[in-house]
Every structure is written in structure tokens, then in C-alpha cells.
JSON list of C-alpha atoms in Angstrom, two decimals:
[
{"chain": "N", "resi": 1, "resn": "MET", "atom": "CA", "xyz": [-29.06, -3.69, -92.71]},
{"chain": "N", "resi": 2, "resn": "PHE", "atom": "CA", "xyz": [-27.13, -4.59, -89.58]},
{"chain": "N", "resi": 3, "resn": "MET", "atom": "CA", "xyz": [-28.77, -1.71, -87.70]},
{"chain": "N", "resi": 4, "resn": "LEU", "atom": "CA", "xyz": [-32.22, -2.96, -88.68]},
{"chain": "N", "resi": 5, "resn": "HIS", "atom": "CA", "xyz": [-31.40, -6.43, -87.39]},
{"chain": "N", "resi": 6, "resn": "ALA", "atom": "CA", "xyz": [-30.01, -5.02, -84.13]},
{"chain": "N", "resi": 7, "resn": "TYR", "atom": "CA", "xyz": [-33.14, -2.87, -83.73]},
{"chain": "N", "resi": 8, "resn": "MET", "atom": "CA", "xyz": [-35.42, -5.89, -84.27]},
{"chain": "N", "resi": 9, "resn": "VAL", "atom": "CA", "xyz": [-33.50, -7.95, -81.69]},
{"chain": "N", "resi": 10, "resn": "TYR", "atom": "CA", "xyz": [-33.71, -5.05, -79.24]},
{"chain": "N", "resi": 11, "resn": "MET", "atom": "CA", "xyz": [-37.46, -4.65, -79.76]},
{"chain": "N", "resi": 12, "resn": "ARG", "atom": "CA", "xyz": [-38.02, -8.39, -79.31]},
{"chain": "N", "resi": 13, "resn": "CYS", "atom": "CA", "xyz": [-36.01, -8.21, -76.08]},
{"chain": "N", "resi": 14, "resn": "LEU", "atom": "CA", "xyz": [-38.22, -5.36, -74.86]},
{"chain": "N", "resi": 15, "resn": "LEU", "atom": "CA", "xyz": [-41.35, -7.31, -75.78]},
{"chain": "N", "resi": 16, "resn": "PHE", "atom": "CA", "xyz": [-40.15, -10.33, -73.80]},
{"chain": "N", "resi": 17, "resn": "THR", "atom": "CA", "xyz": [-39.28, -8.08, -70.87]},
{"chain": "N", "resi": 18, "resn": "PHE", "atom": "CA", "xyz": [-42.71, -6.43, -70.86]},
{"chain": "N", "resi": 19, "resn": "LYS", "atom": "CA", "xyz": [-44.48, -9.80, -71.09]},
{"chain": "N", "resi": 20, "resn": "CYS", "atom": "CA", "xyz": [-42.45, -11.05, -68.17]},
{"chain": "N", "resi": 21, "resn": "MET", "atom": "CA", "xyz": [-43.07, -7.93, -66.08]},
{"chain": "N", "resi": 22, "resn": "PHE", "atom": "CA", "xyz": [-46.81, -8.03, -66.84]},
{"chain": "N", "resi": 23, "resn": "LEU", "atom": "CA", "xyz": [-47.12, -11.67, -65.81]},
{"chain": "N", "resi": 24, "resn": "VAL", "atom": "CA", "xyz": [-45.10, -11.06, -62.65]},
{"chain": "N", "resi": 25, "resn": "LEU", "atom": "CA", "xyz": [-47.39, -8.15, -61.73]},
{"chain": "N", "resi": 26, "resn": "VAL", "atom": "CA", "xyz": [-50.48, -10.29, -62.38]},
{"chain": "N", "resi": 27, "resn": "TYR", "atom": "CA", "xyz": [-48.97, -13.04, -60.21]},
{"chain": "N", "resi": 28, "resn": "ILE", "atom": "CA", "xyz": [-48.35, -10.57, -57.36]},
{"chain": "N", "resi": 29, "resn": "ALA", "atom": "CA", "xyz": [-51.86, -9.10, -57.69]},
{"chain": "N", "resi": 30, "resn": "ILE", "atom": "CA", "xyz": [-53.44, -12.56, -57.54]},
{"chain": "N", "resi": 31, "resn": "TRP", "atom": "CA", "xyz": [-51.33, -13.42, -54.49]},
{"chain": "N", "resi": 32, "resn": "PHE", "atom": "CA", "xyz": [-52.35, -10.15, -52.79]},
{"chain": "N", "resi": 33, "resn": "ILE", "atom": "CA", "xyz": [-56.06, -10.68, -53.49]},
{"chain": "N", "resi": 34, "resn": "TYR", "atom": "CA", "xyz": [-55.86, -14.29, -52.36]},
{"chain": "N", "resi": 35, "resn": "LYS", "atom": "CA", "xyz": [-53.97, -13.64, -49.13]},
{"chain": "N", "resi": 36, "resn": "CYS", "atom": "CA", "xyz": [-55.59, -10.39, -48.03]},
{"chain": "N", "resi": 37, "resn": "HIS", "atom": "CA", "xyz": [-59.21, -10.60, -49.13]},
{"chain": "N", "resi": 38, "resn": "LEU", "atom": "CA", "xyz": [-60.47, -14.02, -50.10]},
{"chain": "N", "resi": 39, "resn": "VAL", "atom": "CA", "xyz": [-58.93, -16.04, -47.29]},
{"chain": "N", "resi": 40, "resn": "LYS", "atom": "CA", "xyz": [-60.49, -13.78, -44.68]},
{"chain": "N", "resi": 41, "resn": "SER", "atom": "CA", "xyz": [-63.89, -13.78, -46.35]},
{"chain": "N", "resi": 42, "resn": "GLY", "atom": "CA", "xyz": [-64.01, -17.55, -46.77]},
{"chain": "N", "resi": 43, "resn": "ASN", "atom": "CA", "xyz": [-65.24, -17.28, -50.36]},
{"chain": "N", "resi": 44, "resn": "LYS", "atom": "CA", "xyz": [-65.36, -20.55, -52.31]},
{"chain": "N", "resi": 45, "resn": "ILE", "atom": "CA", "xyz": [-63.86, -18.94, -55.41]},
{"chain": "N", "resi": 46, "resn": "MET", "atom": "CA", "xyz": [-60.52, -18.62, -53.58]},
{"chain": "N", "resi": 47, "resn": "ARG", "atom": "CA", "xyz": [-59.71, -22.23, -54.55]},
{"chain": "N", "resi": 48, "resn": "ILE", "atom": "CA", "xyz": [-59.14, -21.06, -58.14]},
{"chain": "N", "resi": 49, "resn": "PHE", "atom": "CA", "xyz": [-56.46, -18.48, -57.33]},
{"chain": "N", "resi": 50, "resn": "PRO", "atom": "CA", "xyz": [-53.61, -20.89, -56.41]},
{"chain": "N", "resi": 51, "resn": "ILE", "atom": "CA", "xyz": [-54.27, -22.79, -59.64]},
{"chain": "N", "resi": 52, "resn": "ILE", "atom": "CA", "xyz": [-54.04, -19.56, -61.64]},
{"chain": "N", "resi": 53, "resn": "GLN", "atom": "CA", "xyz": [-50.81, -18.67, -59.82]},
{"chain": "N", "resi": 54, "resn": "LYS", "atom": "CA", "xyz": [-49.25, -22.03, -60.69]},
{"chain": "N", "resi": 55, "resn": "LEU", "atom": "CA", "xyz": [-50.32, -21.63, -64.31]},
{"chain": "N", "resi": 56, "resn": "ILE", "atom": "CA", "xyz": [-48.71, -18.19, -64.55]},
{"chain": "N", "resi": 57, "resn": "ALA", "atom": "CA", "xyz": [-45.50, -19.47, -62.95]},
{"chain": "N", "resi": 58, "resn": "PHE", "atom": "CA", "xyz": [-45.44, -22.35, -65.43]},
{"chain": "N", "resi": 59, "resn": "ILE", "atom": "CA", "xyz": [-45.89, -19.95, -68.37]},
{"chain": "N", "resi": 60, "resn": "LEU", "atom": "CA", "xyz": [-43.16, -17.65, -67.07]},
{"chain": "N", "resi": 61, "resn": "PHE", "atom": "CA", "xyz": [-40.47, -20.26, -66.68]},
{"chain": "N", "resi": 62, "resn": "SER", "atom": "CA", "xyz": [-41.33, -22.94, -69.22]},
{"chain": "N", "resi": 63, "resn": "ASN", "atom": "CA", "xyz": [-41.63, -20.66, -72.26]},
{"chain": "N", "resi": 64, "resn": "GLY", "atom": "CA", "xyz": [-38.57, -18.64, -71.31]},
{"chain": "N", "resi": 65, "resn": "TRP", "atom": "CA", "xyz": [-40.41, -15.32, -71.37]},
{"chain": "N", "resi": 66, "resn": "CYS", "atom": "CA", "xyz": [-38.15, -13.99, -68.66]},
{"chain": "N", "resi": 67, "resn": "PHE", "atom": "CA", "xyz": [-35.06, -15.14, -70.52]},
{"chain": "N", "resi": 68, "resn": "GLY", "atom": "CA", "xyz": [-35.72, -13.68, -73.98]},
{"chain": "N", "resi": 69, "resn": "CYS", "atom": "CA", "xyz": [-32.77, -11.29, -74.10]},
{"chain": "N", "resi": 70, "resn": "ASN", "atom": "CA", "xyz": [-29.99, -13.82, -74.59]},
{"chain": "N", "resi": 71, "resn": "GLU", "atom": "CA", "xyz": [-29.38, -12.74, -78.21]},
{"chain": "N", "resi": 72, "resn": "ILE", "atom": "CA", "xyz": [-27.88, -9.40, -77.23]}
]
């Protein structure tokens, strides 16, 4: 029974880690698109990208998705 509990904690830690890594990659991709393509083109949709970046940063650090492995 202890091994099952340890396995579940480990899997939850991996899930938190993958969520965090995915959101960080999305954040970097949005930053790259914003800085390299949309600023140079002068597209009006580029005003949305900083808002999306702030939202992702808020989700990452307010919900503790990057700090989900503290049970191990």
C-alpha cells in the first residue's frame, strides 16, 4: 500500500512538472512571436500577446504548478 501511495505522489509530481514545462514553453513561444514577428510587422493583434504572457505567468506562480513536488 505504501508503494502505491509513493507511486501516486510521484506521478502527481510528474504531472505538475509537465504542466509547468508546457506553460513555460508556451510563454517563450509567445514572447518569440511577439518580439520577432509581430512588432516588426506592426500588426494590431500584437497588443494581445503581452496580456496572454501575464496571464500565463500568473497561472504559473499563483497556482503553484511549478512547485508541486514538495511532497517528496
